């Protein structure tokens, strides 16, 4: 019985979190910044489960539109304040690791470049050898404008220019 109660409590909590994400995303797209302020504040207080749900929505072709608008608004709003910017980069790096579709990865990579934090360099550098996302990762690294990002691009260029050696 206690296992059943624990399962029901967990299900109820997850349902409430899913409802919170859905309610927040219903505010996007928006016409005026004031209309999205409460939604952006709500996103600021989301836990990791809420963020996982948002990133999962980006992977779903039928549900990604509102999720992409919300992520865009949140990323741009977080760019205005250093602490929030760093927190957003950490959330996006986590989202990038779990994203499955080209679109979701491309969007997250773009926002990592926009926020321009060195925390994003390592995961972006790993994507330079990914045939599907290498161009997006290179563009994002180029927009970071840091010695670490430049170094990652130079290493990738050196590898690309190495002659193929077969013995």
PDB file of C-alpha atoms in Angstrom:
ATOM      1  CA  UNK A   1       0.000   0.000   0.000  1.00  0.00           C
ATOM      2  CA  UNK A   2       2.816   2.419   0.836  1.00  0.00           C
ATOM      3  CA  UNK A   3       4.416   1.788  -2.552  1.00  0.00           C
ATOM      4  CA  UNK A   4       1.096   2.556  -4.231  1.00  0.00           C
ATOM      5  CA  UNK A   5       0.724   5.767  -2.227  1.00  0.00           C
ATOM      6  CA  UNK A   6       4.249   6.812  -3.108  1.00  0.00           C
ATOM      7  CA  UNK A   7       3.537   6.144  -6.785  1.00  0.00           C
ATOM      8  CA  UNK A   8       0.319   8.166  -6.634  1.00  0.00           C
ATOM      9  CA  UNK A   9       2.042  11.067  -4.864  1.00  0.00           C
ATOM     10  CA  UNK A  10       4.848  11.055  -7.448  1.00  0.00           C
ATOM     11  CA  UNK A  11       2.328  10.930 -10.301  1.00  0.00           C
ATOM     12  CA  UNK A  12       0.377  13.821  -8.776  1.00  0.00           C
ATOM     13  CA  UNK A  13       3.549  15.894  -8.425  1.00  0.00           C
ATOM     14  CA  UNK A  14       4.575  15.170 -12.014  1.00  0.00           C
ATOM     15  CA  UNK A  15       1.086  16.042 -13.259  1.00  0.00           C
ATOM     16  CA  UNK A  16       1.200  19.341 -11.380  1.00  0.00           C
ATOM     17  CA  UNK A  17       4.604  20.133 -12.881  1.00  0.00           C
ATOM     18  CA  UNK A  18       3.391  19.260 -16.371  1.00  0.00           C
ATOM     19  CA  UNK A  19       0.402  21.541 -15.854  1.00  0.00           C
ATOM     20  CA  UNK A  20       2.728  24.330 -14.682  1.00  0.00           C
ATOM     21  CA  UNK A  21       4.845  23.985 -17.832  1.00  0.00           C
ATOM     22  CA  UNK A  22       1.763  23.903 -20.072  1.00  0.00           C
ATOM     23  CA  UNK A  23       0.258  26.955 -18.348  1.00  0.00           C
ATOM     24  CA  UNK A  24       3.506  28.887 -18.649  1.00  0.00           C
ATOM     25  CA  UNK A  25       3.960  28.010 -22.318  1.00  0.00           C
ATOM     26  CA  UNK A  26       0.396  29.050 -23.121  1.00  0.00           C
ATOM     27  CA  UNK A  27       1.566  32.671 -22.763  1.00  0.00           C
ATOM     28  CA  UNK A  28       3.774  32.380 -25.868  1.00  0.00           C
ATOM     29  CA  UNK A  29       3.963  33.789 -28.471  1.00  0.00           C
ATOM     30  CA  UNK A  30       3.240  37.171 -27.004  1.00  0.00           C
ATOM     31  CA  UNK A  31       2.813  40.658 -28.406  1.00  0.00           C
ATOM     32  CA  UNK A  32       4.076  42.695 -25.475  1.00  0.00           C
ATOM     33  CA  UNK A  33       6.783  42.020 -22.943  1.00  0.00           C
ATOM     34  CA  UNK A  34       4.361  42.685 -20.081  1.00  0.00           C
ATOM     35  CA  UNK A  35       2.229  39.765 -21.232  1.00  0.00           C
ATOM     36  CA  UNK A  36       5.127  37.365 -20.782  1.00  0.00           C
ATOM     37  CA  UNK A  37       6.614  38.734 -17.547  1.00  0.00           C
ATOM     38  CA  UNK A  38       4.749  36.318 -15.279  1.00  0.00           C
ATOM     39  CA  UNK A  39       5.614  33.403 -17.541  1.00  0.00           C
ATOM     40  CA  UNK A  40       9.295  34.352 -17.611  1.00  0.00           C
ATOM     41  CA  UNK A  41       9.295  34.703 -13.820  1.00  0.00           C
ATOM     42  CA  UNK A  42       7.683  31.292 -13.543  1.00  0.00           C
ATOM     43  CA  UNK A  43      10.379  29.801 -15.779  1.00  0.00           C
ATOM     44  CA  UNK A  44      13.042  31.357 -13.574  1.00  0.00           C
ATOM     45  CA  UNK A  45      11.675  29.279 -10.687  1.00  0.00           C
ATOM     46  CA  UNK A  46      11.308  25.997 -12.586  1.00  0.00           C
ATOM     47  CA  UNK A  47      13.061  22.926 -11.271  1.00  0.00           C
ATOM     48  CA  UNK A  48      15.049  20.493 -13.394  1.00  0.00           C
ATOM     49  CA  UNK A  49      11.953  18.385 -14.140  1.00  0.00           C
ATOM     50  CA  UNK A  50      10.162  21.401 -15.627  1.00  0.00           C
ATOM     51  CA  UNK A  51      13.187  22.167 -17.806  1.00  0.00           C
ATOM     52  CA  UNK A  52      13.394  18.550 -18.965  1.00  0.00           C
ATOM     53  CA  UNK A  53       9.753  18.817 -20.027  1.00  0.00           C
ATOM     54  CA  UNK A  54      10.459  21.979 -21.987  1.00  0.00           C
ATOM     55  CA  UNK A  55      13.412  20.382 -23.776  1.00  0.00           C
ATOM     56  CA  UNK A  56      11.285  17.289 -24.503  1.00  0.00           C
ATOM     57  CA  UNK A  57       8.665  19.561 -26.092  1.00  0.00           C
ATOM     58  CA  UNK A  58      11.359  20.978 -28.383  1.00  0.00           C
ATOM     59  CA  UNK A  59      11.953  17.422 -29.622  1.00  0.00           C
ATOM     60  CA  UNK A  60       8.250  16.909 -30.392  1.00  0.00           C
ATOM     61  CA  UNK A  61       7.354  18.250 -33.838  1.00  0.00           C
ATOM     62  CA  UNK A  62       3.735  18.888 -32.885  1.00  0.00           C
ATOM     63  CA  UNK A  63       4.509  20.812 -29.679  1.00  0.00           C
ATOM     64  CA  UNK A  64       7.751  22.688 -30.277  1.00  0.00           C
ATOM     65  CA  UNK A  65       6.377  26.044 -31.448  1.00  0.00           C
ATOM     66  CA  UNK A  66       5.312  27.444 -28.069  1.00  0.00           C
ATOM     67  CA  UNK A  67       8.318  25.826 -26.386  1.00  0.00           C
ATOM     68  CA  UNK A  68      10.692  27.489 -28.855  1.00  0.00           C
ATOM     69  CA  UNK A  69       9.026  30.893 -28.355  1.00  0.00           C
ATOM     70  CA  UNK A  70       9.272  30.469 -24.582  1.00  0.00           C
ATOM     71  CA  UNK A  71      12.925  29.432 -24.719  1.00  0.00           C
ATOM     72  CA  UNK A  72      13.734  32.351 -27.007  1.00  0.00           C
ATOM     73  CA  UNK A  73      12.062  34.867 -24.712  1.00  0.00           C
ATOM     74  CA  UNK A  74      13.657  33.344 -21.625  1.00  0.00           C
ATOM     75  CA  UNK A  75      17.143  33.281 -23.159  1.00  0.00           C
ATOM     76  CA  UNK A  76      16.925  36.876 -24.334  1.00  0.00           C
ATOM     77  CA  UNK A  77      15.590  38.031 -20.954  1.00  0.00           C
ATOM     78  CA  UNK A  78      18.320  36.162 -19.088  1.00  0.00           C
ATOM     79  CA  UNK A  79      21.034  37.785 -21.206  1.00  0.00           C
ATOM     80  CA  UNK A  80      20.356  41.052 -19.369  1.00  0.00           C
ATOM     81  CA  UNK A  81      21.656  39.858 -15.994  1.00  0.00           C
ATOM     82  CA  UNK A  82      24.961  37.993 -15.468  1.00  0.00           C
ATOM     83  CA  UNK A  83      23.827  35.555 -12.765  1.00  0.00           C
ATOM     84  CA  UNK A  84      20.672  34.600 -14.635  1.00  0.00           C
ATOM     85  CA  UNK A  85      22.666  34.329 -17.863  1.00  0.00           C
ATOM     86  CA  UNK A  86      25.061  31.826 -16.281  1.00  0.00           C
ATOM     87  CA  UNK A  87      22.152  29.819 -14.843  1.00  0.00           C
ATOM     88  CA  UNK A  88      20.499  29.746 -18.253  1.00  0.00           C
ATOM     89  CA  UNK A  89      23.699  28.538 -19.923  1.00  0.00           C
ATOM     90  CA  UNK A  90      23.873  25.674 -17.414  1.00  0.00           C
ATOM     91  CA  UNK A  91      20.229  24.771 -18.161  1.00  0.00           C
ATOM     92  CA  UNK A  92      20.858  24.894 -21.909  1.00  0.00           C
ATOM     93  CA  UNK A  93      23.970  22.708 -21.633  1.00  0.00           C
ATOM     94  CA  UNK A  94      21.863  20.144 -19.765  1.00  0.00           C
ATOM     95  CA  UNK A  95      19.138  20.462 -22.396  1.00  0.00           C
ATOM     96  CA  UNK A  96      21.655  19.990 -25.199  1.00  0.00           C
ATOM     97  CA  UNK A  97      22.800  16.731 -23.639  1.00  0.00           C
ATOM     98  CA  UNK A  98      19.236  15.392 -23.631  1.00  0.00           C
ATOM     99  CA  UNK A  99      17.961  16.835 -26.932  1.00  0.00           C
ATOM    100  CA  UNK A 100      17.279  14.238 -29.594  1.00  0.00           C
ATOM    101  CA  UNK A 101      16.174  16.068 -32.720  1.00  0.00           C
ATOM    102  CA  UNK A 102      18.154  18.256 -35.073  1.00  0.00           C
ATOM    103  CA  UNK A 103      15.802  21.184 -34.462  1.00  0.00           C
ATOM    104  CA  UNK A 104      16.046  21.057 -30.655  1.00  0.00           C
ATOM    105  CA  UNK A 105      19.838  20.806 -30.749  1.00  0.00           C
ATOM    106  CA  UNK A 106      20.132  23.578 -33.325  1.00  0.00           C
ATOM    107  CA  UNK A 107      17.987  25.931 -31.248  1.00  0.00           C
ATOM    108  CA  UNK A 108      19.861  25.226 -28.014  1.00  0.00           C
ATOM    109  CA  UNK A 109      23.232  25.629 -29.746  1.00  0.00           C
ATOM    110  CA  UNK A 110      22.136  28.987 -31.159  1.00  0.00           C
ATOM    111  CA  UNK A 111      21.144  30.245 -27.708  1.00  0.00           C
ATOM    112  CA  UNK A 112      24.387  29.011 -26.154  1.00  0.00           C
ATOM    113  CA  UNK A 113      26.227  31.125 -28.712  1.00  0.00           C
ATOM    114  CA  UNK A 114      23.953  34.086 -28.011  1.00  0.00           C
ATOM    115  CA  UNK A 115      24.653  33.953 -24.279  1.00  0.00           C
ATOM    116  CA  UNK A 116      28.388  33.705 -24.947  1.00  0.00           C
ATOM    117  CA  UNK A 117      29.597  31.955 -21.809  1.00  0.00           C
ATOM    118  CA  UNK A 118      32.690  29.755 -21.628  1.00  0.00           C
ATOM    119  CA  UNK A 119      30.665  27.025 -19.865  1.00  0.00           C
ATOM    120  CA  UNK A 120      29.221  26.285 -23.308  1.00  0.00           C
ATOM    121  CA  UNK A 121      32.598  25.899 -25.030  1.00  0.00           C
ATOM    122  CA  UNK A 122      33.289  22.280 -24.091  1.00  0.00           C
ATOM    123  CA  UNK A 123      29.890  20.855 -25.152  1.00  0.00           C
ATOM    124  CA  UNK A 124      29.961  22.939 -28.335  1.00  0.00           C
ATOM    125  CA  UNK A 125      33.520  21.851 -29.125  1.00  0.00           C
ATOM    126  CA  UNK A 126      32.418  18.212 -28.898  1.00  0.00           C
ATOM    127  CA  UNK A 127      29.833  18.921 -31.584  1.00  0.00           C
ATOM    128  CA  UNK A 128      32.459  20.155 -34.030  1.00  0.00           C
ATOM    129  CA  UNK A 129      33.034  16.529 -35.028  1.00  0.00           C
ATOM    130  CA  UNK A 130      29.291  15.836 -35.370  1.00  0.00           C
ATOM    131  CA  UNK A 131      28.396  15.819 -39.069  1.00  0.00           C
ATOM    132  CA  UNK A 132      24.880  17.056 -38.358  1.00  0.00           C
ATOM    133  CA  UNK A 133      25.639  19.893 -35.924  1.00  0.00           C
ATOM    134  CA  UNK A 134      29.237  20.923 -36.654  1.00  0.00           C
ATOM    135  CA  UNK A 135      28.277  24.056 -38.612  1.00  0.00           C
ATOM    136  CA  UNK A 136      25.876  25.218 -35.907  1.00  0.00           C
ATOM    137  CA  UNK A 137      28.434  24.544 -33.178  1.00  0.00           C
ATOM    138  CA  UNK A 138      31.146  26.440 -35.082  1.00  0.00           C
ATOM    139  CA  UNK A 139      28.868  29.456 -35.533  1.00  0.00           C
ATOM    140  CA  UNK A 140      27.962  29.408 -31.833  1.00  0.00           C
ATOM    141  CA  UNK A 141      31.615  29.175 -30.788  1.00  0.00           C
ATOM    142  CA  UNK A 142      32.491  32.054 -33.106  1.00  0.00           C
ATOM    143  CA  UNK A 143      29.900  34.251 -31.392  1.00  0.00           C
ATOM    144  CA  UNK A 144      31.246  33.539 -27.893  1.00  0.00           C
ATOM    145  CA  UNK A 145      34.362  35.689 -28.499  1.00  0.00           C
ATOM    146  CA  UNK A 146      36.561  34.174 -25.815  1.00  0.00           C
ATOM    147  CA  UNK A 147      40.047  32.648 -25.850  1.00  0.00           C
ATOM    148  CA  UNK A 148      38.549  29.236 -24.965  1.00  0.00           C
ATOM    149  CA  UNK A 149      36.092  29.380 -27.863  1.00  0.00           C
ATOM    150  CA  UNK A 150      38.795  30.512 -30.275  1.00  0.00           C
ATOM    151  CA  UNK A 151      41.071  27.704 -29.086  1.00  0.00           C
ATOM    152  CA  UNK A 152      38.319  25.121 -29.680  1.00  0.00           C
ATOM    153  CA  UNK A 153      37.806  26.423 -33.215  1.00  0.00           C
ATOM    154  CA  UNK A 154      41.555  26.423 -33.917  1.00  0.00           C
ATOM    155  CA  UNK A 155      41.882  22.815 -32.687  1.00  0.00           C
ATOM    156  CA  UNK A 156      39.012  21.775 -34.932  1.00  0.00           C
ATOM    157  CA  UNK A 157      40.594  23.578 -37.882  1.00  0.00           C
ATOM    158  CA  UNK A 158      43.931  21.880 -37.274  1.00  0.00           C
ATOM    159  CA  UNK A 159      42.230  18.469 -37.250  1.00  0.00           C
ATOM    160  CA  UNK A 160      40.319  19.324 -40.417  1.00  0.00           C
ATOM    161  CA  UNK A 161      43.552  20.283 -42.178  1.00  0.00           C
ATOM    162  CA  UNK A 162      45.490  17.154 -41.146  1.00  0.00           C
ATOM    163  CA  UNK A 163      46.285  14.891 -44.075  1.00  0.00           C
ATOM    164  CA  UNK A 164      44.647  11.487 -43.981  1.00  0.00           C
ATOM    165  CA  UNK A 165      47.282   8.933 -43.134  1.00  0.00           C
ATOM    166  CA  UNK A 166      46.648   5.308 -43.843  1.00  0.00           C
ATOM    167  CA  UNK A 167      49.244   2.653 -43.151  1.00  0.00           C
TER     168      UNK A 167
END
